[in-house]
Coordinates of C-alpha atoms in Angstrom, one line a residue:
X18 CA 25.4 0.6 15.1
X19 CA 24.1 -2.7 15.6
X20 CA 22.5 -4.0 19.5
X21 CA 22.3 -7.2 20.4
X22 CA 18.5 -8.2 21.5
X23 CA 17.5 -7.9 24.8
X24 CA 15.6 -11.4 25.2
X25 CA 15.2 -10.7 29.2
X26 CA 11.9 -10.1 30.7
X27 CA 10.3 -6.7 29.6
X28 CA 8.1 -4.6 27.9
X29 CA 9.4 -5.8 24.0
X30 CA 7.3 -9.1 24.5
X31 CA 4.0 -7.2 24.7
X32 CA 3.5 -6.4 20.9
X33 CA 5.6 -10.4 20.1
X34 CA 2.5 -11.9 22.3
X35 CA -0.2 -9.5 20.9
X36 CA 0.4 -10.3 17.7
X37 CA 1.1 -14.2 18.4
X38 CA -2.2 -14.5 19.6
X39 CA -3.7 -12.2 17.8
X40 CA -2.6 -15.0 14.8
X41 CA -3.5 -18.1 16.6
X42 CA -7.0 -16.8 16.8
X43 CA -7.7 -15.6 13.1
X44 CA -6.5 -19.1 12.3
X45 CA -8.5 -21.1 14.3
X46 CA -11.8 -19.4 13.4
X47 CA -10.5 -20.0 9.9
X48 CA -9.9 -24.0 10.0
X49 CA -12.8 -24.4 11.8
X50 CA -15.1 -22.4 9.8
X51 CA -13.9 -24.4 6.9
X52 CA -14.3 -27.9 8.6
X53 CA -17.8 -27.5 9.1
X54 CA -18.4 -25.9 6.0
X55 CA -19.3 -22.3 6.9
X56 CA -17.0 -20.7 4.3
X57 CA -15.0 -21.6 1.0
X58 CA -11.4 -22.9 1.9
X59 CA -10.0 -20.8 -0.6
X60 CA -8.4 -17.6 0.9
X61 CA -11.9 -16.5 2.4
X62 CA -11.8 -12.8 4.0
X63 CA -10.9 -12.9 7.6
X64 CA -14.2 -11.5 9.0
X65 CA -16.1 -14.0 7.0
X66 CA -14.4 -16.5 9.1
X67 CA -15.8 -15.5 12.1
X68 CA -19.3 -14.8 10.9
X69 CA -21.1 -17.3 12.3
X70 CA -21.5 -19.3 15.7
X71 CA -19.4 -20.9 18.1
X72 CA -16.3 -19.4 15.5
X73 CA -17.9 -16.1 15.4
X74 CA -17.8 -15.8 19.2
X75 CA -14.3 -16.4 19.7
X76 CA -13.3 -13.8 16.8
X77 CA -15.3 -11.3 18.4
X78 CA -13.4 -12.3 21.4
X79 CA -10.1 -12.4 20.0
X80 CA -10.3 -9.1 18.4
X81 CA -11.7 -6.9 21.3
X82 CA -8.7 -8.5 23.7
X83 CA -6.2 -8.2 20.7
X84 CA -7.6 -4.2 19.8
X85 CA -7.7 -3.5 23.7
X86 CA -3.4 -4.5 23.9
X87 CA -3.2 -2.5 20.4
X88 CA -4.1 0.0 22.4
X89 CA -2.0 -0.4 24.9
X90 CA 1.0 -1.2 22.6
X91 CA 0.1 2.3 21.0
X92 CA -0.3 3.8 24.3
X93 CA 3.5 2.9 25.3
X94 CA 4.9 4.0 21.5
X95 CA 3.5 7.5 22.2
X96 CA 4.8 7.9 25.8
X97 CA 8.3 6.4 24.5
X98 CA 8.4 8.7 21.5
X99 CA 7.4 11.5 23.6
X100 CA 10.4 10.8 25.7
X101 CA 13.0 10.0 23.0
X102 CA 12.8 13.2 21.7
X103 CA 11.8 15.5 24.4
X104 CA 15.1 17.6 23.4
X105 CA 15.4 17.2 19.3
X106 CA 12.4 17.6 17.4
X107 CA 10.2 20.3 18.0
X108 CA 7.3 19.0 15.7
X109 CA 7.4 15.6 17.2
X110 CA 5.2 16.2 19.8
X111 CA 2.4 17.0 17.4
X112 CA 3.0 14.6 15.1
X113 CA 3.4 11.7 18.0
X114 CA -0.2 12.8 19.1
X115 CA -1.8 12.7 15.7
X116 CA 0.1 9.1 15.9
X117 CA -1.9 8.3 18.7
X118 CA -5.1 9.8 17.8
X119 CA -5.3 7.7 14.7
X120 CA -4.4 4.6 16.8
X121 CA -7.4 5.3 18.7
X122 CA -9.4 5.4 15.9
X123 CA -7.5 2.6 14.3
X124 CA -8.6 0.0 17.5
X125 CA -11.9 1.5 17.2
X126 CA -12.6 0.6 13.4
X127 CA -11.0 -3.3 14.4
X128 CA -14.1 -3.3 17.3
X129 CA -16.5 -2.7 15.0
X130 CA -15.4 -5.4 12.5
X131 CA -15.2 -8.1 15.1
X132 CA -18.7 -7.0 16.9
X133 CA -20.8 -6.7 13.8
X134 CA -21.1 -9.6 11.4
X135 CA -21.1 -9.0 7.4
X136 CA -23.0 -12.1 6.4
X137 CA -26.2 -10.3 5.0
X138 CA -26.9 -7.2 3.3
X139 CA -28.2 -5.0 6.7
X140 CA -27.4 -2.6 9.0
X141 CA -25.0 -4.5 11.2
X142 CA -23.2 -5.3 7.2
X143 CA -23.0 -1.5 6.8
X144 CA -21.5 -1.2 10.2
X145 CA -19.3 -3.6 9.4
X146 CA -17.6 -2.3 6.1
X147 CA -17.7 1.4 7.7
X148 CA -15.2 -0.6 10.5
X149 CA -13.1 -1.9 7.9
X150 CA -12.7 1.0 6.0
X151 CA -11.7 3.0 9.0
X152 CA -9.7 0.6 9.9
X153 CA -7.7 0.7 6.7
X154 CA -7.2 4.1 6.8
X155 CA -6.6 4.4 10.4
X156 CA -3.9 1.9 10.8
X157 CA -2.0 3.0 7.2
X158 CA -2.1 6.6 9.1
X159 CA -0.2 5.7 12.2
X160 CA 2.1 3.4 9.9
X161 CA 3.1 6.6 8.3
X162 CA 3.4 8.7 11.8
X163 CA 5.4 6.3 13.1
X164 CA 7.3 5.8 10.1
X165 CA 7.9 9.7 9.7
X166 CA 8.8 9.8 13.5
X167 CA 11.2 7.3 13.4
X168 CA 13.1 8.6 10.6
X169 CA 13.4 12.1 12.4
X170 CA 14.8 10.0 15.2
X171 CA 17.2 8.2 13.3
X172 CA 18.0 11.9 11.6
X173 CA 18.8 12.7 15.1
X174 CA 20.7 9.6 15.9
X175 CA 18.2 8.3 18.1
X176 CA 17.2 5.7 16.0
X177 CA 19.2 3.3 14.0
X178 CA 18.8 3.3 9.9
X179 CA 17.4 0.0 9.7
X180 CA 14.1 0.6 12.0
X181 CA 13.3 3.5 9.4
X182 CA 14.1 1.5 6.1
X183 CA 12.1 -1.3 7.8
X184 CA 8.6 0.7 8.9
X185 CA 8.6 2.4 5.4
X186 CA 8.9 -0.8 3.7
X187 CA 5.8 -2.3 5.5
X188 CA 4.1 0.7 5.5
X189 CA 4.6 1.0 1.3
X190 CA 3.4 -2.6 1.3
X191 CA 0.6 -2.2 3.8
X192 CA -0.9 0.9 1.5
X193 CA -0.3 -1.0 -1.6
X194 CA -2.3 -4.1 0.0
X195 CA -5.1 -2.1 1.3
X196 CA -5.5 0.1 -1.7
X197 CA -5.8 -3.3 -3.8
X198 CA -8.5 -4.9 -1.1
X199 CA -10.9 -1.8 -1.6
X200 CA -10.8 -1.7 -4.6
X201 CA -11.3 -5.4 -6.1
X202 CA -13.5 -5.4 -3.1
X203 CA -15.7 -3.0 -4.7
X204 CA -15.8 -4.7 -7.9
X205 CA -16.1 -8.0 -7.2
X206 CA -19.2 -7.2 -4.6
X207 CA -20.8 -5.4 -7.9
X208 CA -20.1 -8.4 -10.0
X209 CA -21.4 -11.1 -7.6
X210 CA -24.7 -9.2 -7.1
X211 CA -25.0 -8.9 -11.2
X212 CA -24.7 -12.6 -11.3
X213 CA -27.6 -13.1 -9.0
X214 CA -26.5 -15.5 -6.5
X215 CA -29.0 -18.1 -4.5
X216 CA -26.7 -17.6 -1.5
X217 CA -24.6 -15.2 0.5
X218 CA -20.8 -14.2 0.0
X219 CA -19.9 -16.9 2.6
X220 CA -20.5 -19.6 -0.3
X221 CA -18.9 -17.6 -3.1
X222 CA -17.9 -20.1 -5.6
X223 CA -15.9 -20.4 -8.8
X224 CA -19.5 -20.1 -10.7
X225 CA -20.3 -16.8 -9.2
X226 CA -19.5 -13.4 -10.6
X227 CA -16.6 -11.4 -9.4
X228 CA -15.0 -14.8 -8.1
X229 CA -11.4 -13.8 -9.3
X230 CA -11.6 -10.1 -8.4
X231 CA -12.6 -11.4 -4.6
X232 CA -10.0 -13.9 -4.4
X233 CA -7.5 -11.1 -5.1
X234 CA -9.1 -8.5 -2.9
X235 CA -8.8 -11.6 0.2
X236 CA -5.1 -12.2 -0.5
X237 CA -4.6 -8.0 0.1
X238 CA -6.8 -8.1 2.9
X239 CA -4.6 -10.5 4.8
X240 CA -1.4 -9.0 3.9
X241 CA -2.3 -6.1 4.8
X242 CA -3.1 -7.0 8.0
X243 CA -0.1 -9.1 8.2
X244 CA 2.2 -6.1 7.8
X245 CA 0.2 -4.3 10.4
X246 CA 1.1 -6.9 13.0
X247 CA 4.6 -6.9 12.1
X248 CA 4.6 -3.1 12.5
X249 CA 3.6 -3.1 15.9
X250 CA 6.0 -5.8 16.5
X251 CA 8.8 -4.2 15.3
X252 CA 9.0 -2.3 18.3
X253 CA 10.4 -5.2 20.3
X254 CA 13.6 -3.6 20.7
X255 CA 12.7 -0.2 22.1
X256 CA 10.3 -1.4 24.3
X257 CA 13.2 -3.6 25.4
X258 CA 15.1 -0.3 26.6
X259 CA 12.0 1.0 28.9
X260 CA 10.1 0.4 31.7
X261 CA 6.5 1.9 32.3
X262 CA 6.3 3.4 35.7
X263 CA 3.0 5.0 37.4
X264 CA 2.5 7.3 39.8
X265 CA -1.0 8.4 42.3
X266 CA -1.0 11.9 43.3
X267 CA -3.3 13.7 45.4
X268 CA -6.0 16.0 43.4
X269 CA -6.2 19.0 45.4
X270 CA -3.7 20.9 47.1
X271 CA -4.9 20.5 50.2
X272 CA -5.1 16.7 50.6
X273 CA -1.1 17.4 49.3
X274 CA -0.6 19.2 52.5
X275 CA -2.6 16.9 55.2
X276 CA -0.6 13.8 53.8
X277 CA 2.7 15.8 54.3
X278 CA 1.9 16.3 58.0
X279 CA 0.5 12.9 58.5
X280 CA 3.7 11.9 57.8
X281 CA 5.3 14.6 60.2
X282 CA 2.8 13.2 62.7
X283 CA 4.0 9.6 61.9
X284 CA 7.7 10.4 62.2
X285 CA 7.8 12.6 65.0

């Protein structure tokens, strides 16, 4: 059954902003780096464009503010799902956790991308593609949970069809992209080093080995993070139906009881 979208004020426009700036960002680290001649123009990985200073600065930037809301985004998903189907699923529960453990780990792998540059062949390099990776499979990981949990929902008639169809699509493509990117990646990398350049990946030219195979591995690279953000924001509608509402509770017992009879005190 189709819904009309909720375009008031609410909790939808988290994910639609996240992933909004999370683009403006990428982009301007990438003109700029380009202007002023820090990397090729041509489809260039997105952590080479923030590799070096003032551009490097602001990806770092961008991408601990953008992982920290991915979080939070993630954080909401799991306590909505957890909700949703309280009464239907039995295994959701478990498989709405895993969902969120793998978020974690999925906005911990994007932290270590944006804090440690991969312009040189060193530690903070290593760190740097052990990020990625995790990233990668991290983020295809909850794809898949969520994908999986929204079909049971729709199963259930929780959900509608076209959420399901949608998620599994991206997903597919997302797995398809990332799977590509590591492996040209690898490839390309061994190619380049065989041709023995006079200057670092950030430069990699037409005249270098493993030119083609990189170019390739870029394109994946960026839509696969592409279809990442338009997961996320795919959730516009449902978080359109909730609201987020804490709570502060005593600790102990005790302090339970003396806050009751304050309030005795107070009313009497």
């Amino acid at each position: 059954m189709y819904k009309a979208m909720d375009l008031s004020p609410g909790l939808g426009f988290i994910p639609l902003v996240w992933a909004i700036v999370t683009i403006i960002g990428v982009l301007f680290c990438y003109f700029y780096s380009v202007i002023v001649g820090d990397v090729y123009p041509l489809v260039p990985s997105i952590s080479n464009t923030g590799t070096k200073r003032p551009e490097g600065d602001i990806f770092a930037e961008t991408m601990n503010v953008s992982s920290f809301v991915c979080l939070v985004i993630m954080y909401i998903r799991y306590y909505q799902v957890r909700y949703r189907v309280r009464s239907s699923y039995e295994n959701a529960e478990r498989v709405n956790l895993v969902s969120l453990i793998v978020g974690v780990a999925t906005v911990f792998g994007i932290t270590l991308v944006a804090n440690f540059p991969s312009s040189e062949e060193t530690t903070t390099s290593t760190v740097h593609d052990i990020g990625a990776v995790l990233t990668f499979i991290a983020a295809l990981c909850y794809c898949a949970t969520q994908t999986f949990t929204t079909w049971k929902l729709y199963c259930f008639n929780i959900d509608d069809r076209l959420s399901w169809i949608y998620r599994l699509t991206i997903t597919c493509i997302m797995m398809t992209a990332g799977s590509l990117f590591l492996l040209f990646s690898l490839f390309a990398y061994e190619e380049f080093e065989d041709s023995h350049p006079t200057h670092t990946i950030l430069q990699w030219d037409q005249k270098d080995g493993g030119y083609n195979l990189h170019v390739f591995s870029n394109v994946s690279e960026w839509i696969g993070v592409t279809c990442f953000l338009l997961f996320l924001v795919s959730y516009f509608n449902e978080f359109q139906e909730i609201n987020i509402v804490t709570n502060c509770i005593p600790k102990s017992s005790n302090c339970i009881e003396s806050v009751e009879l304050e309030k005795l005190q107070e009313s009497s």
